Amino acid sequence: MASILRFRKLCYLEPVKLKSYDDTQKKVEPDKETDVVPKPCFFPEPTKSAPPPPARRSRGKEWRCMDNCCWTIGFLCTTWWLCLFLFNCLPATLPGFQVPESPGVRLKREGITALHPVVMIPGIVTGGLELWEGKPCAEDLFRKRLWGGGFTEIIRRPLCWLEHLSLDNETGLDPPGIRVRAVPGLVAADYFGPGYFVWAVLIENLAKIGYEGKNLYMAAYDWRLSFQNTEIRDQALSRLKSKIELMYVTNGYKKVVVVPHSMGVIYFLHFLKWVETPPPTGGGGGPGWCSKHIKAVMNIGPTFLGVPKTVSNLFSGEAKDVAFLRAMDPGLLDSEMLGLQTMEHLLRVGRTWDSIVSLLPKGGETIWGNLDWSPEENHACDLSKKKAIGDQNSTDRNAKRFALKEPVKYGRMISFGKTAAELPSLLLPSLDPKDLLLAQTTTKKNSTSSCSEVRTEYDEMNREIIGKIAENKAYTARTVLDLLRAVAPKMMKRAEAHFSHGIADNLDDPKYTQHYKYWSNPLETKLPDAPDMEIYCLYGVGIPTERSYVYKQSPTSRCKSIPFRIDSSVNGDGESCLRGGVNFVDGDESVPVLSAGFMCAKGWRGRTRFNPSGASTYVREYRHKPPASLLEGRGVESGAHVDIMGNVGLIEDVMRVAAGATGLEIGGDRIHSDIVGMSDRINIRL
């Protein structure tokens, strides 16, 4: 319409009455009396005597959708910067604008000073990665961050960026012609991106009581690799051993306090076994190395027994957030316009990272439950109803009080359809292992022709086998490993040479000490002989955390697509924990309480076969409290998996232990969840 009006405006030579669009579209018919076709009114014949028409003012440019978007973004940014400017200009004495006193300032005033050296170990994805060698598309990115920075390269060259972050699908190491390495030093994981802190707040508070480079160290490593491969390629474990020994000597022979986070927890558990194992497999430190050098291990957001959301990430490349986006705009993530295929790209790259397999649930059905039972069966979804719990009896009473009428079958980690998630196990179709075995043996027999440039292991699977996998079946923590071996055989074959997910029958079997694939599983390895070493489990509670999923087959008919997806249309009734195809339990938004707290609450508590020396363990939970206003940022009492790194209670606990306090001196156990009750419901030989 706009173009037609502009065209008419240019054609007019004298002011005439504007006609509607419909009038201009009518066919001009000849006059019946004269048989003369009238000339169009907007193409009049020019006359010499007619003066030129006065210049007409051009109309303003028509408002477009893009203009709305730009103005909206500009308005939000301007408003934010204006509020930030006013906040920094206002006096700090005004009510509501006082900056809370940091733990570092308060403890310094109490006379707390640095004593034990501190080693920090980041988790998965929070450590920076930089490029040392790459393909021609990345020739200007030498020693620039590909991960953990501004992420501008994702927009500028997304496919090149993904290619350089991928690992070799056969070896799990660098692809030919590409070298990406961990960023060294404290800057490796202080901030994940501009303004998004990870370790920065803890580092700043430690500095206030005297910590600096000589007694504070960030043990950065390439979190994409399997743990043993970080030693094979980068000698990361050897460098960590040398650094701890150096800090021990140069700081007056004071033992080191190690603070790992997330996946860094099981990475350091692997290190504890590696460092005492003789070379060439281990570090050769001997059986007394840990007792001599380590005072305490303060595990933040520990992933000891795995993370259920890892299953959905490896199975279909998604979790609750992706499922929500897909429900809001079904075509966004599945579009082939401009060659996006976002989910296929992410799944292909993620399956080259062996470290993700280390986060699969450990302990099978004994820990995570079977088709009819799970340790969280009395979980109440309304976490706001729960109160702080000080003892085991009140924990059990609280769980029973808010128990659901029909216990949720959390043990079914993946269910195809809501019916399969709720039916008694006797009514479920039996899972024939031959179907999964057939999927593995028929993958190479399919055509290699493609209808897109993105290939995943699903492209090599027979579509009939895919249908059999999804026929109203449910998968537990034990059978879901068989499922992943069927749909991602290359990844699982490569990664399972480095990781194990079972429970040891006899820990005295030499295989558990000689082969490194068992060392990151707390159920298949012993803690070192260090009775004076303290182990802490520090994690947030009070946030719904993913536990199991309801799936469906993808409706798309594209031959190159992910054939399964979370069914975001499935919701439970009333107070059900099922929302958007995901069942939730208590946790820190990423790691369920069961995985974070079981080993400290039961598995290692006292002298057990997993803790033969009887090292002391403590459970310290931090109830999540969202920020009261935008001025608090991400909150000072957050229990979220990453935001807890700014929790003032956790920071104070770490600082007091680093300054020489013991677990009993900082208060011992502090439990808000049902971790004690859940642990008691797990029947495992200790």
XYZ file of C-alpha atoms in Angstrom:
686
model
C 0.000 0.000 0.000
C 2.793 2.391 0.924
C 4.627 1.803 -2.354
C 1.447 2.482 -4.394
C 0.846 5.785 -2.622
C 4.439 6.877 -3.197
C 4.110 5.938 -6.894
C 0.930 8.001 -7.256
C 2.552 10.936 -5.515
C 5.371 10.973 -8.050
C 2.983 10.754 -11.014
C 0.698 13.657 -10.055
C 1.379 16.955 -11.802
C -1.539 18.866 -10.294
C -3.486 18.474 -7.093
C -6.279 16.040 -7.521
C -8.487 14.168 -5.178
C -6.853 10.967 -3.946
C -8.588 7.776 -4.889
C -8.729 4.645 -2.883
C -6.682 1.616 -3.646
C -9.762 -0.276 -4.770
C -10.733 2.486 -7.216
C -7.350 2.420 -8.894
C -7.610 -1.320 -9.388
C -10.860 -1.114 -11.358
C -10.601 -1.688 -15.087
C -11.046 1.527 -17.129
C -13.966 1.036 -19.507
C -14.663 3.093 -22.711
C -17.458 5.672 -22.769
C -20.545 4.097 -24.309
C -21.569 7.286 -26.161
C -18.269 8.382 -27.626
C -16.411 5.058 -27.696
C -13.397 6.923 -26.391
C -11.310 5.515 -23.646
C -10.821 8.197 -20.974
C -7.294 8.864 -19.861
C -6.392 7.938 -16.336
C -6.909 10.809 -13.963
C -3.466 10.361 -12.525
C -1.720 10.658 -15.932
C -2.961 14.056 -17.161
C -1.425 15.566 -20.287
C 1.028 18.293 -19.477
C 0.151 21.818 -20.668
C 2.636 24.513 -21.383
C 0.588 27.185 -19.718
C 0.058 25.288 -16.494
C 2.462 26.423 -13.788
C 4.465 23.743 -12.044
C 2.722 22.447 -8.983
C 4.070 23.544 -5.641
C 6.503 21.195 -3.986
C 4.733 18.863 -1.647
C 6.204 17.907 1.708
C 7.275 14.253 1.709
C 5.531 12.047 4.147
C 7.424 10.485 7.052
C 8.904 7.014 6.700
C 6.499 4.296 7.631
C 7.095 2.707 11.073
C 8.330 -0.869 10.832
C 8.522 -3.791 13.231
C 12.309 -3.484 13.294
C 11.953 0.124 14.436
C 9.758 -1.003 17.313
C 12.356 -3.571 18.378
C 15.227 -1.085 18.211
C 13.353 1.583 20.123
C 12.268 -0.938 22.770
C 15.832 -2.187 23.279
C 17.112 1.383 23.369
C 14.472 2.394 25.887
C 15.284 -0.526 28.191
C 19.024 0.096 27.996
C 18.609 3.811 28.611
C 16.311 3.193 31.558
C 18.717 0.668 33.051
C 21.734 2.960 32.737
C 19.745 5.868 34.148
C 18.688 3.805 37.168
C 22.280 2.624 37.627
C 23.526 6.211 37.445
C 20.975 7.420 39.996
C 21.752 4.500 42.298
C 25.449 5.364 42.329
C 24.713 9.061 42.850
C 22.299 8.657 45.763
C 23.766 8.813 49.260
C 24.416 5.413 50.779
C 22.681 6.522 53.983
C 19.212 6.567 52.445
C 16.931 3.747 53.664
C 17.035 0.787 51.300
C 20.251 1.845 49.620
C 22.760 0.637 52.187
C 25.226 -1.822 50.704
C 25.356 -4.886 53.009
C 28.672 -5.383 54.703
C 30.683 -8.086 53.011
C 31.790 -11.166 54.964
C 35.425 -10.241 54.315
C 35.106 -6.849 55.986
C 33.230 -8.267 58.965
C 35.638 -11.171 59.529
C 38.656 -8.886 59.183
C 37.203 -6.696 61.920
C 36.880 -9.824 64.061
C 40.584 -10.504 63.601
C 40.266 -13.346 61.066
C 43.287 -13.520 58.765
C 44.569 -15.800 56.021
C 46.095 -19.026 57.285
C 45.693 -22.040 54.989
C 46.364 -21.736 51.239
C 43.217 -22.014 49.121
C 42.902 -23.853 45.799
C 39.740 -23.307 43.734
C 38.597 -25.769 41.077
C 35.908 -24.573 38.628
C 33.168 -26.783 37.247
C 31.854 -27.482 33.790
C 31.377 -24.559 31.352
C 32.396 -21.870 33.894
C 36.096 -21.891 32.966
C 37.390 -19.815 30.080
C 38.822 -21.380 26.912
C 41.141 -19.632 24.449
C 42.362 -20.449 20.948
C 46.002 -21.332 20.259
C 45.646 -22.840 16.789
C 42.686 -22.881 14.451
C 41.271 -23.038 10.954
C 41.417 -20.117 8.468
C 38.002 -18.887 9.611
C 39.536 -18.106 13.032
C 42.905 -16.720 11.980
C 42.361 -13.446 13.892
C 41.384 -15.135 17.170
C 44.799 -16.255 18.436
C 44.709 -16.367 22.270
C 41.270 -14.838 22.316
C 38.502 -16.404 24.346
C 36.129 -18.698 22.560
C 34.330 -19.494 25.807
C 33.790 -17.483 28.960
C 33.982 -13.961 27.590
C 31.851 -11.684 25.443
C 30.670 -14.515 23.147
C 30.715 -12.121 20.197
C 32.094 -14.865 17.955
C 28.818 -16.775 18.259
C 27.117 -14.005 16.313
C 29.953 -13.249 13.913
C 30.789 -16.840 12.880
C 28.635 -19.414 14.667
C 29.649 -22.473 12.627
C 33.350 -21.667 12.905
C 32.907 -21.165 16.655
C 31.185 -24.534 17.056
C 33.842 -26.278 14.979
C 36.609 -25.021 17.242
C 34.792 -25.972 20.449
C 34.175 -29.527 19.248
C 36.523 -32.370 20.114
C 37.498 -35.284 17.906
C 34.656 -37.801 17.841
C 37.058 -40.753 17.872
C 39.782 -39.750 20.333
C 38.018 -37.208 22.545
C 41.043 -34.912 22.096
C 41.876 -32.038 19.727
C 40.645 -32.264 16.143
C 43.391 -31.914 13.509
C 44.567 -28.337 13.161
C 42.760 -27.003 16.254
C 44.132 -26.283 19.724
C 41.840 -24.758 22.349
C 43.232 -24.486 25.879
C 42.051 -23.417 29.319
C 42.665 -19.810 30.325
C 45.189 -19.826 33.231
C 45.043 -17.919 36.492
C 42.296 -16.414 38.629
C 40.768 -14.753 35.558
C 39.929 -18.195 34.165
C 36.653 -18.360 36.078
C 36.187 -15.166 38.073
C 33.524 -14.003 35.599
C 31.699 -16.127 33.057
C 30.772 -13.069 31.019
C 30.777 -9.305 31.505
C 29.094 -8.632 34.857
C 28.206 -12.296 35.520
C 30.375 -13.392 38.439
C 31.309 -16.968 39.277
C 34.320 -16.944 41.634
C 34.887 -13.168 41.713
C 32.909 -12.464 44.900
C 34.636 -15.228 46.851
C 38.053 -14.091 45.602
C 37.334 -10.491 46.594
C 36.284 -11.472 50.123
C 39.294 -13.740 50.593
C 41.520 -10.841 49.539
C 40.089 -8.711 52.355
C 41.579 -11.018 54.991
C 44.975 -11.263 53.340
C 44.797 -13.723 50.444
C 46.720 -13.035 47.237
C 48.546 -14.832 44.464
C 50.977 -16.669 46.721
C 48.250 -18.408 48.757
C 45.271 -18.379 46.364
C 45.185 -20.430 43.167
C 42.652 -21.264 40.462
C 43.251 -24.761 39.067
C 41.831 -24.178 35.599
C 41.506 -27.109 33.209
C 39.796 -27.904 29.925
C 36.379 -28.982 31.209
C 35.448 -30.590 27.869
C 37.958 -33.434 28.261
C 37.653 -36.583 30.288
C 39.512 -36.191 33.570
C 42.395 -38.494 32.683
C 42.752 -36.801 29.289
C 43.403 -33.461 31.008
C 46.552 -35.120 32.327
C 47.439 -36.889 29.066
C 47.128 -33.755 26.941
C 47.822 -30.858 29.333
C 49.381 -32.447 32.442
C 46.693 -30.614 34.427
C 46.717 -33.101 37.309
C 50.508 -32.977 37.585
C 50.462 -29.192 37.656
C 47.779 -29.234 40.365
C 49.873 -31.634 42.464
C 52.979 -29.470 42.081
C 51.082 -26.297 42.927
C 49.602 -27.771 46.121
C 53.031 -28.994 47.212
C 54.558 -25.564 46.497
C 51.831 -23.682 48.377
C 52.185 -26.084 51.299
C 55.919 -25.386 51.579
C 55.880 -21.627 50.894
C 53.061 -20.941 53.366
C 54.731 -22.331 56.452
C 53.781 -25.966 55.866
C 50.103 -25.182 56.276
C 47.740 -27.689 54.706
C 45.661 -26.585 51.731
C 41.909 -25.965 51.709
C 40.469 -27.094 48.357
C 37.221 -25.510 47.130
C 35.812 -27.295 44.035
C 32.489 -26.383 42.428
C 29.983 -28.481 40.468
C 31.796 -30.930 38.159
C 35.059 -29.757 39.693
C 34.001 -31.770 42.761
C 34.264 -35.135 41.003
C 37.288 -33.889 39.062
C 39.083 -33.408 42.376
C 37.774 -36.767 43.627
C 39.524 -38.273 40.596
C 42.653 -36.322 41.566
C 42.604 -37.726 45.121
C 42.962 -41.239 43.739
C 45.294 -40.280 40.913
C 47.788 -38.468 43.148
C 48.406 -41.531 45.348
C 48.524 -44.067 42.495
C 51.974 -45.098 41.218
C 53.038 -43.862 37.763
C 52.541 -44.035 34.865
C 48.788 -44.083 35.525
C 48.956 -41.941 38.665
C 50.931 -39.128 40.199
C 53.108 -41.245 42.491
C 52.463 -39.258 45.672
C 52.014 -42.362 47.809
C 49.294 -43.284 50.326
C 50.078 -40.441 52.741
C 50.093 -37.540 50.298
C 46.512 -36.324 50.941
C 46.863 -36.594 54.708
C 50.009 -34.467 54.565
C 48.854 -31.730 52.192
C 45.062 -31.283 52.460
C 43.188 -29.839 55.427
C 39.649 -29.772 54.003
C 37.704 -30.219 50.789
C 34.757 -27.781 50.659
C 32.561 -29.068 47.824
C 30.175 -26.396 46.497
C 27.137 -27.648 44.564
C 28.612 -31.171 44.425
C 27.571 -33.552 41.648
C 28.752 -36.711 43.403
C 25.959 -38.989 42.150
C 25.275 -37.277 38.838
C 22.725 -34.858 37.422
C 19.477 -36.106 35.813
C 19.357 -33.201 33.369
C 22.502 -34.662 31.769
C 20.318 -37.496 30.468
C 18.028 -35.132 28.566
C 20.995 -33.082 27.329
C 22.650 -36.127 25.768
C 19.419 -37.762 24.621
C 17.799 -34.817 22.832
C 20.016 -31.806 23.509
C 17.469 -30.075 25.713
C 16.284 -29.433 29.267
C 13.336 -27.602 30.788
C 14.384 -24.197 29.440
C 14.704 -25.453 25.873
C 11.398 -27.291 26.159
C 9.778 -24.058 27.349
C 11.161 -22.084 24.402
C 9.984 -24.755 21.994
C 6.495 -24.602 23.514
C 6.409 -20.809 23.124
C 7.584 -20.889 19.494
C 7.572 -24.429 18.050
C 9.376 -23.451 14.860
C 12.182 -21.370 16.351
C 14.644 -24.099 17.308
C 13.628 -26.489 14.538
C 13.779 -24.073 11.635
C 16.033 -24.817 8.674
C 15.887 -21.206 7.487
C 19.383 -19.796 7.053
C 20.709 -23.241 7.955
C 20.153 -22.738 11.676
C 19.188 -26.198 12.992
C 20.202 -25.025 16.449
C 19.400 -28.191 18.364
C 21.214 -30.468 15.936
C 24.350 -28.333 16.153
C 24.314 -28.242 19.956
C 23.703 -31.973 20.254
C 26.491 -32.800 17.808
C 29.029 -30.608 19.627
C 27.940 -31.625 23.137
C 28.360 -35.301 22.371
C 32.057 -34.746 21.660
C 32.633 -33.539 25.247
C 33.462 -36.634 27.290
C 33.202 -34.748 30.572
C 29.405 -34.568 30.250
C 29.204 -38.350 30.581
C 30.807 -38.034 34.024
C 27.597 -36.291 35.149
C 25.243 -39.135 34.255
C 23.441 -40.581 37.316
C 25.571 -43.025 39.314
C 24.403 -45.909 41.426
C 21.625 -47.131 39.153
C 18.270 -48.104 40.630
C 19.739 -48.547 44.116
C 20.280 -44.798 44.387
C 17.788 -43.259 41.957
C 14.914 -45.727 42.227
C 13.196 -48.167 39.901
C 9.904 -48.178 38.019
C 7.844 -48.099 41.234
C 10.084 -46.523 43.891
C 12.439 -43.607 44.463
C 14.029 -41.980 47.527
C 12.082 -38.750 46.879
C 8.667 -40.430 46.751
C 7.416 -38.261 49.661
C 8.655 -35.030 48.159
C 6.340 -32.012 48.412
C 6.437 -29.761 45.378
C 5.408 -26.658 47.307
C 8.815 -26.013 48.812
C 7.570 -22.868 50.515
C 5.625 -25.023 52.975
C 8.765 -26.617 54.330
C 10.497 -25.196 57.371
C 14.066 -25.387 58.539
C 14.757 -28.844 59.865
C 17.167 -29.486 62.678
C 16.900 -33.227 63.208
C 16.051 -36.409 61.405
C 12.684 -37.010 63.126
C 11.320 -33.609 62.191
C 12.568 -34.192 58.656
C 10.531 -37.386 58.334
C 7.426 -35.804 59.871
C 7.671 -32.856 57.510
C 7.991 -35.142 54.466
C 4.993 -37.250 55.477
C 2.868 -34.223 56.213
C 3.155 -32.914 52.679
C 3.315 -36.259 50.867
C 1.314 -36.544 47.669
C -1.634 -38.912 47.476
C -0.073 -40.748 44.552
C 3.720 -40.812 44.850
C 5.493 -39.570 41.773
C 7.540 -42.298 40.131
C 10.783 -40.348 39.915
C 12.702 -43.527 39.207
C 11.416 -43.378 35.617
C 13.958 -40.876 34.348
C 12.553 -40.965 30.823
C 8.955 -41.917 30.075
C 7.389 -41.815 26.638
C 3.983 -40.332 27.325
C 2.270 -39.351 30.558
C 0.647 -42.779 30.778
C 4.034 -44.493 30.871
C 5.098 -42.110 33.632
C 2.160 -43.054 35.887
C 1.108 -46.641 35.159
C 2.100 -49.436 37.558
C 5.137 -51.254 36.250
C 3.136 -54.450 35.642
C 1.035 -52.613 33.051
C 3.974 -51.120 31.191
C 5.208 -52.719 27.956
C 8.259 -54.795 28.700
C 11.567 -53.384 27.558
C 13.266 -55.866 25.301
C 17.051 -55.395 25.445
C 17.184 -56.803 21.917
C 15.544 -53.613 20.639
C 18.379 -51.499 22.017
C 20.985 -53.994 20.851
C 19.437 -53.967 17.389
C 19.681 -50.191 17.331
C 23.415 -50.420 17.948
C 24.053 -53.125 15.351
C 22.026 -51.545 12.539
C 23.352 -48.011 12.667
C 26.064 -48.525 10.064
C 23.743 -50.176 7.564
C 21.719 -47.071 6.835
C 22.173 -44.738 3.936
C 24.647 -41.939 4.395
C 22.742 -39.551 2.127
C 21.853 -36.327 3.874
C 19.284 -33.604 3.469
C 21.205 -31.111 5.602
C 24.771 -30.313 6.560
C 24.252 -31.167 10.234
C 24.755 -34.816 11.138
C 24.190 -36.488 14.488
C 24.262 -40.147 15.443
C 20.494 -40.209 15.039
C 21.023 -39.860 11.283
C 22.555 -43.323 11.207
C 19.703 -45.012 13.047
C 16.889 -47.009 11.513
C 13.609 -45.124 11.965
C 11.801 -48.340 12.830
C 14.149 -48.829 15.758
C 13.426 -45.270 16.893
C 9.737 -46.130 16.946
C 10.344 -49.220 19.083
C 12.351 -47.199 21.597
C 9.395 -44.881 22.150
C 6.522 -47.376 22.371
C 5.131 -46.398 25.800
C 8.305 -47.389 27.555
C 9.945 -46.023 30.704
C 13.667 -45.980 31.466
C 15.355 -45.959 34.880
C 18.864 -44.878 35.867
C 20.056 -48.358 34.906
C 18.298 -48.799 31.569
C 18.818 -45.186 30.493
C 22.508 -46.012 30.054
C 21.495 -48.773 27.623
C 19.270 -46.244 25.885
C 22.167 -43.813 25.438
C 24.402 -46.627 24.192
C 21.775 -47.279 21.531
C 21.232 -43.699 20.338
C 24.819 -42.448 20.832
C 27.080 -45.504 20.486
C 30.236 -43.620 19.482
C 30.013 -41.183 22.364
C 29.261 -43.847 24.971
C 31.964 -46.232 23.737
C 34.552 -43.467 23.881
C 33.436 -41.945 27.200
C 32.767 -45.160 29.108
C 36.445 -45.992 28.767
C 36.951 -43.055 31.160
C 33.891 -43.168 33.442
C 31.853 -45.745 35.332
C 28.403 -45.348 36.923
C 27.837 -48.430 39.065
C 28.314 -49.511 42.683
C 31.377 -51.542 43.663
C 30.724 -54.962 45.151
C 34.229 -55.306 46.522
C 36.356 -52.170 46.762
C 39.412 -54.313 47.486
C 39.306 -55.582 43.917
C 42.500 -54.249 42.270
C 40.585 -52.955 39.253
C 39.118 -50.121 41.331
C 42.564 -48.793 42.192
C 44.315 -49.538 38.922
C 41.827 -48.224 36.364
C 41.086 -44.510 36.311
C 37.510 -44.852 35.034
C 36.328 -45.648 38.583
C 38.097 -42.781 40.362
C 35.438 -40.087 39.874
C 32.603 -42.304 41.123
C 32.337 -42.107 44.952
C 30.506 -45.463 44.947
C 33.426 -47.226 43.264
C 36.412 -45.744 45.035
C 37.688 -45.213 48.570
C 38.585 -41.889 50.114
C 42.308 -41.563 50.857
C 43.740 -42.602 54.190
C 43.483 -39.145 55.763
C 41.526 -39.256 59.032
C 42.160 -35.550 59.788
C 40.897 -34.350 56.409
C 37.421 -32.786 56.513
C 34.893 -33.071 53.694
C 32.043 -30.606 53.306
C 28.950 -30.738 51.091
C 27.803 -27.140 50.591
C 24.743 -26.655 48.387
C 21.518 -24.726 47.963
C 17.998 -26.033 48.561
C 14.492 -24.765 48.019
C 14.519 -24.515 44.207
C 12.605 -26.926 41.925
C 15.214 -29.068 40.196
C 14.826 -31.399 37.213
C 14.556 -35.064 38.121
C 12.752 -36.959 35.325
C 11.136 -36.289 31.944
C 8.128 -37.146 29.821
C 9.097 -37.495 26.159
C 7.398 -37.882 22.807
C 8.520 -38.492 19.268
C 9.206 -35.379 17.251
C 6.418 -34.561 14.780
C 8.827 -33.372 12.111
C 9.305 -35.511 9.036
C 12.769 -34.171 8.212
C 15.246 -36.995 7.770
C 17.953 -35.061 9.615
C 16.362 -34.176 12.911
C 16.345 -35.200 16.558
C 13.549 -37.775 16.738
C 12.702 -37.234 20.428
C 11.758 -34.215 22.480
C 10.361 -33.325 25.896
C 6.565 -33.168 25.761
C 6.056 -29.681 27.202
C 2.258 -30.052 26.960
C 2.203 -32.597 29.804
C 1.325 -31.231 33.240
C 0.264 -32.834 36.483
C -2.857 -32.189 38.511
C -3.120 -29.945 41.541
C 0.083 -30.009 43.569
C 1.811 -32.373 41.170
C 5.522 -31.929 40.573
C 5.025 -32.519 36.837
C 5.144 -29.270 34.861
C 5.898 -28.876 31.187
C 6.963 -32.495 30.790
C 9.467 -32.301 33.667
C 9.187 -33.728 37.181
C 10.842 -31.556 39.826
C 12.386 -32.256 43.234
C 14.248 -30.172 45.800
C 17.690 -28.941 44.829
C 19.701 -25.961 43.613
C 18.041 -25.746 40.168
C 20.688 -27.986 38.585
C 21.671 -30.695 41.101
C 19.061 -32.558 43.194
C 19.607 -32.760 46.944
C 20.075 -36.525 46.643
C 23.180 -36.169 44.479
C 24.668 -33.253 46.397
C 24.196 -34.496 49.936
C 24.007 -38.308 50.076
C 27.723 -39.042 50.384
C 28.248 -36.564 53.244
C 24.979 -37.557 54.955
C 25.399 -41.320 54.707
C 27.899 -42.740 52.208
C 30.962 -41.246 53.956
C 29.461 -40.606 57.380
C 31.645 -42.373 59.937
C 33.822 -45.340 59.017
C 32.340 -46.982 55.947
C 33.783 -49.043 53.124
C 33.838 -45.840 51.058
C 35.560 -43.904 53.895
C 37.733 -46.444 55.708
C 39.775 -43.851 57.633
C 36.681 -42.151 59.040
C 37.325 -38.636 57.714
C 34.777 -36.156 59.091
C 31.939 -35.082 56.791
C 29.536 -32.159 57.138
C 26.331 -31.201 55.330
C 25.784 -27.436 55.070
C 22.619 -26.441 53.204
C 21.699 -22.876 52.229
C 18.013 -22.163 51.805
C 17.389 -20.170 48.654
C 16.170 -16.624 49.133
C 15.603 -14.617 45.935
C 16.816 -11.009 45.816
C 14.437 -8.539 47.420
C 14.936 -6.008 44.615
C 16.865 -5.431 41.426
C 19.450 -3.543 43.448
C 20.560 -6.830 45.039
C 21.566 -8.238 41.674
C 21.520 -12.043 41.831
C 21.031 -12.003 45.594
C 23.258 -12.406 48.633
C 21.365 -15.435 49.949
C 20.801 -17.318 46.718
C 20.874 -21.108 46.690
C 21.045 -21.461 42.900
C 23.824 -23.617 41.498
C 26.050 -20.754 40.306
C 24.581 -17.813 42.207
C 25.400 -19.557 45.497
C 28.990 -18.468 44.865
C 27.823 -15.034 46.059
C 25.931 -16.362 49.089
C 27.278 -14.554 52.158
C 26.693 -17.570 54.418
C 28.677 -19.892 52.170
C 31.464 -17.353 51.713
C 31.752 -16.945 55.483
C 31.930 -20.719 55.993
C 34.732 -21.055 53.426
C 36.677 -18.152 54.901
C 36.428 -19.426 58.478
C 37.670 -22.895 57.503
C 40.493 -21.345 55.448
C 41.394 -19.304 58.527
C 41.725 -22.460 60.621
C 38.242 -23.304 61.932
C 36.929 -26.871 61.964
C 33.536 -28.138 60.883
C 32.296 -28.289 64.457
C 33.465 -24.729 65.116
C 31.372 -23.342 62.259
C 28.272 -25.193 63.473
C 28.478 -28.732 62.121
C 25.575 -29.929 59.982
C 22.894 -27.460 58.891
C 20.051 -29.251 57.126
C 16.836 -27.813 55.676
C 15.908 -30.570 53.199
C 14.881 -34.205 53.555
C 18.370 -35.481 52.732
C 18.546 -37.581 55.915
C 15.204 -39.244 55.193
C 16.101 -39.876 51.571
C 19.438 -41.376 52.575
C 17.747 -43.710 55.043
C 15.393 -44.956 52.321
C 18.361 -46.016 50.176
C 19.403 -49.581 50.924
C 23.118 -49.709 50.233
C 25.838 -51.725 51.927
C 28.226 -49.485 53.834
